[in-house]
PDB file of C-alpha atoms in Angstrom:
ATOM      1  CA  UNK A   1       5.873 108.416  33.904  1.00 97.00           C
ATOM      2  CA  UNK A   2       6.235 106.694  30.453  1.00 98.00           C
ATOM      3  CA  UNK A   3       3.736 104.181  29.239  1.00 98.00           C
ATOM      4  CA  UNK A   4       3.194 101.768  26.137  1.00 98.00           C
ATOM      5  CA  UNK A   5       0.629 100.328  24.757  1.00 98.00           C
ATOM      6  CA  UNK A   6       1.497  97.468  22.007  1.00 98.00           C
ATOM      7  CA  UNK A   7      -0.291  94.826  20.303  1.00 98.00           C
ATOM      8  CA  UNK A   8       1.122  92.260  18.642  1.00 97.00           C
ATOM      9  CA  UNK A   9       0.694  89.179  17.028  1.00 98.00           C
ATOM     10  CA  UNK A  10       2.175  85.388  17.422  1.00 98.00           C
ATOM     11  CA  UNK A  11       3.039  82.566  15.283  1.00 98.00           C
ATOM     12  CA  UNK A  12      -0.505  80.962  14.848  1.00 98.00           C
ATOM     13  CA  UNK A  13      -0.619  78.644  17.829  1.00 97.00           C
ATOM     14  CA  UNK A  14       2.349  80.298  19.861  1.00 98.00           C
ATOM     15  CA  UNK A  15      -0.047  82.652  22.080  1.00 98.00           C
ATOM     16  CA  UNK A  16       0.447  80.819  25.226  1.00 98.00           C
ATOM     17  CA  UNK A  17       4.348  80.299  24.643  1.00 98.00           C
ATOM     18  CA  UNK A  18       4.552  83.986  23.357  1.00 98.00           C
ATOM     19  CA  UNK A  19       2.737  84.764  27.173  1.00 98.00           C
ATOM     20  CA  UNK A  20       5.397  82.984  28.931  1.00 97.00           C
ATOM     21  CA  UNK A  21       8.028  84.681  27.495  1.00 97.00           C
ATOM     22  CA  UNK A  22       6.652  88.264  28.025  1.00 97.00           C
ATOM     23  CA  UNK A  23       5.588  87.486  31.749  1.00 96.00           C
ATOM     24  CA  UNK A  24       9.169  85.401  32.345  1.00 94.00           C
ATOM     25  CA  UNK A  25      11.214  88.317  30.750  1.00 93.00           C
ATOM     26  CA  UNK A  26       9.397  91.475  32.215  1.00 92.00           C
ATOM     27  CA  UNK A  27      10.445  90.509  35.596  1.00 91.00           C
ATOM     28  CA  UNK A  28      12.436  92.168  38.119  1.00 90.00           C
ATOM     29  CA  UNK A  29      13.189  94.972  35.657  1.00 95.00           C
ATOM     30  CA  UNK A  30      14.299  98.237  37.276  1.00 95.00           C
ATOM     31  CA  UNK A  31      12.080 101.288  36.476  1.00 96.00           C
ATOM     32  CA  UNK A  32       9.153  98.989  35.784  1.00 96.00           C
ATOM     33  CA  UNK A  33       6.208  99.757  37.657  1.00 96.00           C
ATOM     34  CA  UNK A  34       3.750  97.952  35.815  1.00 96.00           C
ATOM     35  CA  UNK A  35       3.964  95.297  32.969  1.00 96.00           C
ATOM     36  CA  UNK A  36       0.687  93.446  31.568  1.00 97.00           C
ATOM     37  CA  UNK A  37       0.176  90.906  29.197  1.00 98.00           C
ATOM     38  CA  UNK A  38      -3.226  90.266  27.841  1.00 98.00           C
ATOM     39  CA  UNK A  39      -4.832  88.036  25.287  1.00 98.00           C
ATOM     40  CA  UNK A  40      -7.402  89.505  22.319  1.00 98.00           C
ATOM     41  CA  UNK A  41     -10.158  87.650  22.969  1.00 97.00           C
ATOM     42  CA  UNK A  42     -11.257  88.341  19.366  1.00 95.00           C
ATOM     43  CA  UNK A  43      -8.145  86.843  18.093  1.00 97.00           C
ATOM     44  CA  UNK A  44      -6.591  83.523  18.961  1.00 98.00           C
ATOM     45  CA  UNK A  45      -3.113  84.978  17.918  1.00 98.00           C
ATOM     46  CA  UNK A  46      -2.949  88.330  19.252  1.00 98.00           C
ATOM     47  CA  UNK A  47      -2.048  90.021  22.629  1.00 98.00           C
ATOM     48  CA  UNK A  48      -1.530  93.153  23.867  1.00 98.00           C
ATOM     49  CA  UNK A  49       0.958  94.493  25.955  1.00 98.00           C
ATOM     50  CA  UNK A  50       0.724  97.231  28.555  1.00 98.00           C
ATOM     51  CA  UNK A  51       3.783  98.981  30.402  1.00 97.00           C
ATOM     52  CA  UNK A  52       4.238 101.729  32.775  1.00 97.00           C
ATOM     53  CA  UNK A  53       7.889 103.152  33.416  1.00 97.00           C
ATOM     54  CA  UNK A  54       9.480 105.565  35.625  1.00 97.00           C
ATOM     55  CA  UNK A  55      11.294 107.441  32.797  1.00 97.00           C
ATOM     56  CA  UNK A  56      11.460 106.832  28.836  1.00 98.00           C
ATOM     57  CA  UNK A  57      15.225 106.091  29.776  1.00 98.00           C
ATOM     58  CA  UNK A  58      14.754 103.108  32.304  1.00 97.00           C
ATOM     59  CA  UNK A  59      12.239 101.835  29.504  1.00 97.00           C
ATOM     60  CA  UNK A  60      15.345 102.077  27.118  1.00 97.00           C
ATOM     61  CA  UNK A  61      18.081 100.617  29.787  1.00 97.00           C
ATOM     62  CA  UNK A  62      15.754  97.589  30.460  1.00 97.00           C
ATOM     63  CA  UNK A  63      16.303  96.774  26.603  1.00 95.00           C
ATOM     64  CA  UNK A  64      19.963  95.849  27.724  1.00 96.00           C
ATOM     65  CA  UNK A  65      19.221  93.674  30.630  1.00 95.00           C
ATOM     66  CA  UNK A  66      20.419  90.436  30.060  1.00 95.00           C
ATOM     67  CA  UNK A  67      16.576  89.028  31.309  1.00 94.00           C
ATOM     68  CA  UNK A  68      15.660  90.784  28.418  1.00 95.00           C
ATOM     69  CA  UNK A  69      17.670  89.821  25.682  1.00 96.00           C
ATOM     70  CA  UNK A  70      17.080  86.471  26.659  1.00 96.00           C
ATOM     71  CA  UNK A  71      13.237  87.154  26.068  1.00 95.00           C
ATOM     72  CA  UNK A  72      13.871  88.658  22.898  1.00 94.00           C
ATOM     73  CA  UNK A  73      15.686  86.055  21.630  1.00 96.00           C
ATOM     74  CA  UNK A  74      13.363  83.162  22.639  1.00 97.00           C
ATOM     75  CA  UNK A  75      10.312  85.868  21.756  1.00 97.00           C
ATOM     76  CA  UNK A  76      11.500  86.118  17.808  1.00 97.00           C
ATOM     77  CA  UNK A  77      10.538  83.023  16.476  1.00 98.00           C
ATOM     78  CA  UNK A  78       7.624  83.521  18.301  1.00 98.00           C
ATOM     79  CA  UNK A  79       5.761  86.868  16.970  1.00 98.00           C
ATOM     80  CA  UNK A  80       4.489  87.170  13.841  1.00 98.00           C
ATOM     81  CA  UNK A  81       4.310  90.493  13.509  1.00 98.00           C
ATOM     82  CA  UNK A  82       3.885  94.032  15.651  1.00 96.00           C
ATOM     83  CA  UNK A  83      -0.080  96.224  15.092  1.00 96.00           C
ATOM     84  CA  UNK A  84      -0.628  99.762  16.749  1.00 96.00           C
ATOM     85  CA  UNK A  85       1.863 100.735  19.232  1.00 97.00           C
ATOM     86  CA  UNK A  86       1.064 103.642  21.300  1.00 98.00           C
ATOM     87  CA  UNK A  87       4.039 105.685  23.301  1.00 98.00           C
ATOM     88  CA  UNK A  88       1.570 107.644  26.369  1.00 98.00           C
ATOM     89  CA  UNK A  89       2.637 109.824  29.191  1.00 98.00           C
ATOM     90  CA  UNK A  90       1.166 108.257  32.507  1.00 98.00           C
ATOM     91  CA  UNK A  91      -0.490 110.813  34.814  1.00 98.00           C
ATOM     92  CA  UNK A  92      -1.302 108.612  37.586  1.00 96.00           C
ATOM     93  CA  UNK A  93      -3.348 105.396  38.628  1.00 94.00           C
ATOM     94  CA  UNK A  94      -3.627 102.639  40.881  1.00 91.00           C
ATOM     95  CA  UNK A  95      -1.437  99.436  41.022  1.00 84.00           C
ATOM     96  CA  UNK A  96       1.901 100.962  39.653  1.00 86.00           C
ATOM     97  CA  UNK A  97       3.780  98.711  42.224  1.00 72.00           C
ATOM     98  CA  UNK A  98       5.958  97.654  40.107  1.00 48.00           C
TER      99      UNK A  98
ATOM    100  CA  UNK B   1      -8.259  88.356  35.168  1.00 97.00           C
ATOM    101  CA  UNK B   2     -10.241  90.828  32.606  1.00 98.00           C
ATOM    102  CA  UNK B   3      -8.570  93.557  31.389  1.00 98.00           C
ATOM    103  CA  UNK B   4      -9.940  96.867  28.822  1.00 98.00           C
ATOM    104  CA  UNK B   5      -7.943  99.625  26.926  1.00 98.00           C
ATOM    105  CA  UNK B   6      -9.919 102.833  25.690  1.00 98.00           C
ATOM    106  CA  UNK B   7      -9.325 105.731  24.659  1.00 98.00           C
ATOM    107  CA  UNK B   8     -11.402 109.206  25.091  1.00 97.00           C
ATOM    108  CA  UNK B   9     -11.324 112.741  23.912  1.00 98.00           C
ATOM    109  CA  UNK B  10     -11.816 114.957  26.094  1.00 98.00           C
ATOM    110  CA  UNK B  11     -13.270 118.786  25.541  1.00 98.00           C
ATOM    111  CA  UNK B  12     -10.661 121.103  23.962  1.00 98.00           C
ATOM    112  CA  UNK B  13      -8.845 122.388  27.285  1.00 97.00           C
ATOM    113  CA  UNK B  14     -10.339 120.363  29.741  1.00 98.00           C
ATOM    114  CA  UNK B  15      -8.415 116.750  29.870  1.00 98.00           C
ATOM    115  CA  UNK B  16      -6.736 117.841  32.823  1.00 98.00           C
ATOM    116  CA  UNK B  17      -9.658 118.659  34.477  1.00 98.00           C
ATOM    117  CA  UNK B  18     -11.025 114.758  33.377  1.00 98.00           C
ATOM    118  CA  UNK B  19      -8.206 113.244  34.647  1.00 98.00           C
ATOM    119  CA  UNK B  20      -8.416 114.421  37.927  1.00 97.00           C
ATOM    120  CA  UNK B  21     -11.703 112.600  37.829  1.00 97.00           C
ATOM    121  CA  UNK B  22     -10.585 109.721  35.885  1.00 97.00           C
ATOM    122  CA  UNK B  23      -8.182 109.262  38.748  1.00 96.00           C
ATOM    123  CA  UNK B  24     -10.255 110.345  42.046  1.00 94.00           C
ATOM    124  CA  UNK B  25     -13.298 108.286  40.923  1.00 92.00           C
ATOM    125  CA  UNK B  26     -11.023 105.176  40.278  1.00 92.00           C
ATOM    126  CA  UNK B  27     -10.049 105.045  44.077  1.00 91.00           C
ATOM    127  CA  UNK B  28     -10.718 101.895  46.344  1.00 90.00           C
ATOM    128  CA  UNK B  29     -12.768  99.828  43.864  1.00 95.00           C
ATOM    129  CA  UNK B  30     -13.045  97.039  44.846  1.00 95.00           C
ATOM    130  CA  UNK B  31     -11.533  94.042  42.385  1.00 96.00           C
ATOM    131  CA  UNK B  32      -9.400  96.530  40.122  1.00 96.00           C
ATOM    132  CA  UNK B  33      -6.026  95.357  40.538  1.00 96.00           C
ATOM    133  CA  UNK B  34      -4.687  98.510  37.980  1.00 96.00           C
ATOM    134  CA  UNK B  35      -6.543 101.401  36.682  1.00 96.00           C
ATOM    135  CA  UNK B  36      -4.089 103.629  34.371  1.00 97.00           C
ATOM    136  CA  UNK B  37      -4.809 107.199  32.928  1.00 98.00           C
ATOM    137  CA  UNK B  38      -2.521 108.447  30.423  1.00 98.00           C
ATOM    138  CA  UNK B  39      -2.102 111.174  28.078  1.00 98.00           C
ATOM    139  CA  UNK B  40      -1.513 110.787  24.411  1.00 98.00           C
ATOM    140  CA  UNK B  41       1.210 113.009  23.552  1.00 97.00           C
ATOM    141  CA  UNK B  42       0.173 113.185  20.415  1.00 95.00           C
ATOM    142  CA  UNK B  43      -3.171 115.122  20.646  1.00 97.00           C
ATOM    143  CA  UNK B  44      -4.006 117.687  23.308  1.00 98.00           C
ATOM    144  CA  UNK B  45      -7.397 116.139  23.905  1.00 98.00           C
ATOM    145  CA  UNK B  46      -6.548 112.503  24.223  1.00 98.00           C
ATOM    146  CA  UNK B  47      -6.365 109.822  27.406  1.00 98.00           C
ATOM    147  CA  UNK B  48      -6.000 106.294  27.331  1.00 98.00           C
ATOM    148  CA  UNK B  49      -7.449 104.396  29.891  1.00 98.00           C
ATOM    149  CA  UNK B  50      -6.210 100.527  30.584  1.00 98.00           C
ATOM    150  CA  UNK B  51      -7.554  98.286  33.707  1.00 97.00           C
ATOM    151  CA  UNK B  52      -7.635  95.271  34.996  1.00 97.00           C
ATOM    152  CA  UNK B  53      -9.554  93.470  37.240  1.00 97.00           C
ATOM    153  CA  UNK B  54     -10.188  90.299  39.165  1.00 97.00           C
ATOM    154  CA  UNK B  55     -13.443  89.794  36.975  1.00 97.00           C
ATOM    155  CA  UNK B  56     -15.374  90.946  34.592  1.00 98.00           C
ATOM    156  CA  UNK B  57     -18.016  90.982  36.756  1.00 98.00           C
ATOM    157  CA  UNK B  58     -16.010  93.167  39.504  1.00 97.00           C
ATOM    158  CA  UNK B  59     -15.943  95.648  36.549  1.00 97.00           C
ATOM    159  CA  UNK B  60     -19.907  95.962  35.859  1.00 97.00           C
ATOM    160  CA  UNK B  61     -20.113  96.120  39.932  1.00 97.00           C
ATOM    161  CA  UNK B  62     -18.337  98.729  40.030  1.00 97.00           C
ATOM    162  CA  UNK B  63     -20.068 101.125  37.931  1.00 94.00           C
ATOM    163  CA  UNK B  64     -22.539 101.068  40.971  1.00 96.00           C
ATOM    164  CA  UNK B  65     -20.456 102.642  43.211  1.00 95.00           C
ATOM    165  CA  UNK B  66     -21.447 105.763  44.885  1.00 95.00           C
ATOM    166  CA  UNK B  67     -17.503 107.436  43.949  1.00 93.00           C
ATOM    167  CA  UNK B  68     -17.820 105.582  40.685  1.00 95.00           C
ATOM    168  CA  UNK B  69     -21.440 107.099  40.028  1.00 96.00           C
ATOM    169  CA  UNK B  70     -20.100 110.559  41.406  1.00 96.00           C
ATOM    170  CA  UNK B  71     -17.489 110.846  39.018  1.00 95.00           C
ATOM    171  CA  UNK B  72     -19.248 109.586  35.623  1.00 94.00           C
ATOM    172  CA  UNK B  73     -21.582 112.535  36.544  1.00 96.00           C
ATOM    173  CA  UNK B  74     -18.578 115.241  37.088  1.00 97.00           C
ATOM    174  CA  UNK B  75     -16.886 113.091  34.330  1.00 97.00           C
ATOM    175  CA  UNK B  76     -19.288 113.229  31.211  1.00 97.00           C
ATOM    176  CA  UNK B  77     -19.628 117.355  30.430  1.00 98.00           C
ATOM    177  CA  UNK B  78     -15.926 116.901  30.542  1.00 98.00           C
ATOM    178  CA  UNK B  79     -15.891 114.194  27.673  1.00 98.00           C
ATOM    179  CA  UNK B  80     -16.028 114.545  23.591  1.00 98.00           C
ATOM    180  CA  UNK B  81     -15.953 111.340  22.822  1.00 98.00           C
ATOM    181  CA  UNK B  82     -14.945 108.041  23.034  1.00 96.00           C
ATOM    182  CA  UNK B  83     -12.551 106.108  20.709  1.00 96.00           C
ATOM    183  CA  UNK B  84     -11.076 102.387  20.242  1.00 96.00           C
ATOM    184  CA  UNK B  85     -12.231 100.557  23.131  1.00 97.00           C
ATOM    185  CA  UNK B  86     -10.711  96.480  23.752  1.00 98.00           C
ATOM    186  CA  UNK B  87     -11.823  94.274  26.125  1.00 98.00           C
ATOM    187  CA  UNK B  88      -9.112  91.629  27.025  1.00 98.00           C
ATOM    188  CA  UNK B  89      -8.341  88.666  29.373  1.00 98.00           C
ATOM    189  CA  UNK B  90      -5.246  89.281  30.984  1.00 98.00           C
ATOM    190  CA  UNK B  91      -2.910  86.686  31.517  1.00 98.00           C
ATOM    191  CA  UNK B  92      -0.642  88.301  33.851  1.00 96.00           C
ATOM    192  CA  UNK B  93       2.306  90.753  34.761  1.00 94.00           C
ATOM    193  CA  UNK B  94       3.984  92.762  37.175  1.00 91.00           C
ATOM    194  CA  UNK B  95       2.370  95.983  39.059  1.00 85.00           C
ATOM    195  CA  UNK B  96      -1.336  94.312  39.535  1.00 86.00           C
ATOM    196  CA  UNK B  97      -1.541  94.984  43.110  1.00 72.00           C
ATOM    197  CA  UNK B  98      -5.044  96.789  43.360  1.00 48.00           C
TER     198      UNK B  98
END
């Protein structure tokens, strides 16, 4: 399995919009088995982002999806800017529903 | 929901050996809606960890569990050290089934 972990930062007062976006555009999305979005409690801006795939390549299809170039393109205005992102290689867990 | 990412080293050789605790000490607990272990494929010794659960407070209960007490003890000769660790509040996503 391929995982990411991302953090990333909105538009200063965009956090909660920012959330919608993520959660509305990570649905349904084929290969997906789990998707979280989480705020930094630290920082009112930033989140981080959390994904478990089947493959690398379903992780790179999904990119296509037309859920998810919606997302994107409400997302942009939104984000302020990307921090540590972290490719992984999943060996197992619970909740990978998907 | 509350949510944490670490990451831990694990003694040259043996992260294998720790995630096969990681991920037989996580079963059944109670709260956790999505307990991850993943490699870093970047360095041989390295595992990221990311959960979330109902509560925080699910989390600290846990750590009284008999399985959960079990496998910090088989766990910790196992471990070099332990890196970043973030504690978030999770707004939502896709895969939290428990």
């Amino acid at each position: 399995m391929y995982g990411l972990i991302s953090r990333l930062k909105a538009v200063p007062g965009r956090r909660e919009a920012l959330v919608a976006v993520l959660l509305e555009g990570s649905a349904g999305m084929p290969g997906c088995l789990s998707y979280v979005v989480a705020r930094d409690p630290a920082d009112p801006d930033a989140l981080w982002v959390t994904e478990v795939w089947d493959t690398r390549e379903s992780h790179r299809a999904s990119l296509a999806l037309p859920s998810v170039r919606q997302a994107v393109e409400r997302g942009r205005p939104l984000i302020a800017g990307f921090g540590e992102r972290h490719e992984t290689e999943v060996a197992g867990g619970h909740g990978l529903g998907g």
